[in-house]
């Protein structure tokens, strides 16, 4: 016989039942908004600083990159090395990268970029004669800039 006061085994005892999920207060939302505003402020300050300090004209940067590429080519030509050692290859690669950057900003440097890239490719294939020819073409282009 069951007594009327015997708890049912299928229901949890009082205080152990499903509880209401904790409420999300306004603090996390306000903290997120504050973080967002601080981030926007910092990005704005950095952008303003670069715009005021360093932002030069793309054509000025392209001219500087092309000039640096030509100086590297002049150093390579001055050594007139028949060896295809790593420093030689790195210098040609650097000249090619600078010329490519210049050509991206200013189309006038596309020929220089093409010539230095061809020289770099020739070095990768250990073709010193082609590399020297391409460097000579690139130097001729440098003289015309």
mmCIF file of C-alpha atoms in Angstrom:
data_model
loop_
_atom_site.group_PDB
_atom_site.id
_atom_site.type_symbol
_atom_site.label_atom_id
_atom_site.label_comp_id
_atom_site.label_asym_id
_atom_site.label_seq_id
_atom_site.Cartn_x
_atom_site.Cartn_y
_atom_site.Cartn_z
ATOM 1 C CA UNK A 1 0.000 0.000 0.000
ATOM 2 C CA UNK A 2 1.271 3.372 -0.778
ATOM 3 C CA UNK A 3 1.004 6.272 1.509
ATOM 4 C CA UNK A 4 -0.247 9.567 0.207
ATOM 5 C CA UNK A 5 2.970 11.272 1.401
ATOM 6 C CA UNK A 6 5.408 8.997 -0.398
ATOM 7 C CA UNK A 7 7.222 10.957 -3.096
ATOM 8 C CA UNK A 8 6.886 9.724 -6.600
ATOM 9 C CA UNK A 9 10.219 8.342 -7.811
ATOM 10 C CA UNK A 10 9.753 9.894 -11.272
ATOM 11 C CA UNK A 11 9.750 13.492 -10.041
ATOM 12 C CA UNK A 12 12.839 15.141 -8.610
ATOM 13 C CA UNK A 13 12.837 16.366 -5.059
ATOM 14 C CA UNK A 14 12.055 20.038 -4.526
ATOM 15 C CA UNK A 15 14.959 22.360 -5.393
ATOM 16 C CA UNK A 16 16.504 19.914 -7.880
ATOM 17 C CA UNK A 17 14.187 20.392 -10.789
ATOM 18 C CA UNK A 18 14.785 22.299 -13.979
ATOM 19 C CA UNK A 19 15.841 25.798 -13.214
ATOM 20 C CA UNK A 20 15.588 28.955 -15.186
ATOM 21 C CA UNK A 21 18.713 29.669 -17.266
ATOM 22 C CA UNK A 22 20.829 32.460 -15.874
ATOM 23 C CA UNK A 23 19.896 35.766 -17.379
ATOM 24 C CA UNK A 24 22.433 37.530 -19.511
ATOM 25 C CA UNK A 25 22.885 40.962 -18.108
ATOM 26 C CA UNK A 26 23.689 44.123 -19.937
ATOM 27 C CA UNK A 27 27.314 44.092 -18.792
ATOM 28 C CA UNK A 28 28.666 41.760 -21.526
ATOM 29 C CA UNK A 29 26.821 43.700 -24.210
ATOM 30 C CA UNK A 30 28.146 47.018 -22.927
ATOM 31 C CA UNK A 31 31.662 45.577 -22.669
ATOM 32 C CA UNK A 32 31.445 44.360 -26.266
ATOM 33 C CA UNK A 33 30.281 47.752 -27.493
ATOM 34 C CA UNK A 34 33.037 49.497 -25.541
ATOM 35 C CA UNK A 35 35.633 47.149 -27.058
ATOM 36 C CA UNK A 36 34.276 47.797 -30.529
ATOM 37 C CA UNK A 37 34.411 51.562 -30.035
ATOM 38 C CA UNK A 38 37.965 51.409 -28.687
ATOM 39 C CA UNK A 39 39.001 49.267 -31.673
ATOM 40 C CA UNK A 40 37.444 51.695 -34.144
ATOM 41 C CA UNK A 41 39.178 54.585 -32.391
ATOM 42 C CA UNK A 42 42.598 52.879 -32.491
ATOM 43 C CA UNK A 43 42.245 51.955 -36.177
ATOM 44 C CA UNK A 44 41.189 55.527 -36.954
ATOM 45 C CA UNK A 45 44.200 56.973 -35.158
ATOM 46 C CA UNK A 46 46.591 54.592 -36.945
ATOM 47 C CA UNK A 47 45.010 55.375 -40.314
ATOM 48 C CA UNK A 48 45.229 59.108 -39.684
ATOM 49 C CA UNK A 49 48.866 58.803 -38.619
ATOM 50 C CA UNK A 50 49.881 56.931 -41.749
ATOM 51 C CA UNK A 51 47.899 59.307 -43.946
ATOM 52 C CA UNK A 52 49.621 62.348 -42.447
ATOM 53 C CA UNK A 53 53.128 60.935 -42.101
ATOM 54 C CA UNK A 54 53.952 58.440 -44.773
ATOM 55 C CA UNK A 55 51.311 58.395 -47.384
ATOM 56 C CA UNK A 56 53.255 59.531 -50.477
ATOM 57 C CA UNK A 57 52.170 59.242 -54.029
ATOM 58 C CA UNK A 58 52.189 55.778 -55.610
ATOM 59 C CA UNK A 59 54.214 57.115 -58.526
ATOM 60 C CA UNK A 60 56.911 58.376 -56.138
ATOM 61 C CA UNK A 61 57.068 54.938 -54.526
ATOM 62 C CA UNK A 62 57.201 53.283 -57.931
ATOM 63 C CA UNK A 63 60.074 55.521 -59.002
ATOM 64 C CA UNK A 64 61.967 54.715 -55.801
ATOM 65 C CA UNK A 65 61.397 50.973 -56.301
ATOM 66 C CA UNK A 66 62.539 51.146 -59.922
ATOM 67 C CA UNK A 67 65.636 53.137 -58.940
ATOM 68 C CA UNK A 68 66.489 50.590 -56.238
ATOM 69 C CA UNK A 69 66.055 47.768 -58.751
ATOM 70 C CA UNK A 70 68.404 49.537 -61.170
ATOM 71 C CA UNK A 71 71.022 50.069 -58.443
ATOM 72 C CA UNK A 72 70.953 46.350 -57.673
ATOM 73 C CA UNK A 73 71.333 45.537 -61.367
ATOM 74 C CA UNK A 74 74.306 47.910 -61.595
ATOM 75 C CA UNK A 75 75.953 46.105 -58.670
ATOM 76 C CA UNK A 76 75.338 42.760 -60.346
ATOM 77 C CA UNK A 77 76.722 44.009 -63.656
ATOM 78 C CA UNK A 78 79.789 45.453 -61.906
ATOM 79 C CA UNK A 79 80.668 42.035 -60.515
ATOM 80 C CA UNK A 80 80.181 40.487 -63.981
ATOM 81 C CA UNK A 81 80.294 37.091 -62.373
ATOM 82 C CA UNK A 82 80.006 33.888 -64.333
ATOM 83 C CA UNK A 83 79.074 32.025 -61.180
ATOM 84 C CA UNK A 84 75.452 31.561 -60.340
ATOM 85 C CA UNK A 85 75.873 31.520 -56.572
ATOM 86 C CA UNK A 86 73.059 32.240 -54.141
ATOM 87 C CA UNK A 87 73.908 35.892 -53.390
ATOM 88 C CA UNK A 88 73.886 36.588 -57.141
ATOM 89 C CA UNK A 89 70.509 34.868 -57.514
ATOM 90 C CA UNK A 90 69.090 36.670 -54.475
ATOM 91 C CA UNK A 91 70.156 40.055 -55.829
ATOM 92 C CA UNK A 92 68.537 39.393 -59.184
ATOM 93 C CA UNK A 93 65.412 38.171 -57.403
ATOM 94 C CA UNK A 94 65.347 41.332 -55.278
ATOM 95 C CA UNK A 95 65.738 43.509 -58.365
ATOM 96 C CA UNK A 96 62.897 41.613 -60.047
ATOM 97 C CA UNK A 97 60.608 42.006 -57.027
ATOM 98 C CA UNK A 98 61.289 45.737 -56.742
ATOM 99 C CA UNK A 99 60.693 46.184 -60.473
ATOM 100 C CA UNK A 100 57.434 44.219 -60.189
ATOM 101 C CA UNK A 101 56.295 46.459 -57.322
ATOM 102 C CA UNK A 102 57.140 49.526 -59.398
ATOM 103 C CA UNK A 103 55.230 48.145 -62.391
ATOM 104 C CA UNK A 104 52.160 47.487 -60.232
ATOM 105 C CA UNK A 105 52.060 51.156 -59.218
ATOM 106 C CA UNK A 106 53.116 52.671 -62.531
ATOM 107 C CA UNK A 107 52.839 51.024 -65.954
ATOM 108 C CA UNK A 108 55.993 52.794 -67.180
ATOM 109 C CA UNK A 109 58.059 50.195 -65.316
ATOM 110 C CA UNK A 110 56.529 47.104 -66.941
ATOM 111 C CA UNK A 111 59.461 46.613 -69.333
ATOM 112 C CA UNK A 112 61.925 46.779 -66.431
ATOM 113 C CA UNK A 113 59.794 44.269 -64.546
ATOM 114 C CA UNK A 114 59.660 41.911 -67.528
ATOM 115 C CA UNK A 115 63.429 42.070 -68.116
ATOM 116 C CA UNK A 116 64.379 41.530 -64.476
ATOM 117 C CA UNK A 117 61.881 38.698 -64.163
ATOM 118 C CA UNK A 118 63.367 37.026 -67.251
ATOM 119 C CA UNK A 119 66.862 37.367 -65.743
ATOM 120 C CA UNK A 120 65.647 35.845 -62.492
ATOM 121 C CA UNK A 121 64.064 32.941 -64.374
ATOM 122 C CA UNK A 122 67.279 32.362 -66.327
ATOM 123 C CA UNK A 123 69.212 32.150 -63.062
ATOM 124 C CA UNK A 124 66.755 29.572 -61.755
ATOM 125 C CA UNK A 125 67.481 27.457 -64.834
ATOM 126 C CA UNK A 126 71.254 28.028 -64.454
ATOM 127 C CA UNK A 127 71.420 29.832 -67.783
ATOM 128 C CA UNK A 128 74.097 32.461 -67.125
ATOM 129 C CA UNK A 129 74.276 33.679 -70.730
ATOM 130 C CA UNK A 130 70.553 34.442 -70.917
ATOM 131 C CA UNK A 131 70.660 36.035 -67.466
ATOM 132 C CA UNK A 132 73.487 38.360 -68.552
ATOM 133 C CA UNK A 133 71.560 39.314 -71.715
ATOM 134 C CA UNK A 134 68.404 40.057 -69.732
ATOM 135 C CA UNK A 135 70.382 42.070 -67.169
ATOM 136 C CA UNK A 136 71.927 44.077 -70.022
ATOM 137 C CA UNK A 137 68.432 44.764 -71.411
ATOM 138 C CA UNK A 138 67.185 45.765 -67.969
ATOM 139 C CA UNK A 139 70.163 48.108 -67.500
ATOM 140 C CA UNK A 140 69.407 49.699 -70.880
ATOM 141 C CA UNK A 141 65.831 50.188 -69.681
ATOM 142 C CA UNK A 142 67.165 51.746 -66.465
ATOM 143 C CA UNK A 143 69.143 54.281 -68.489
ATOM 144 C CA UNK A 144 65.965 55.325 -70.255
ATOM 145 C CA UNK A 145 64.021 55.958 -67.060
#
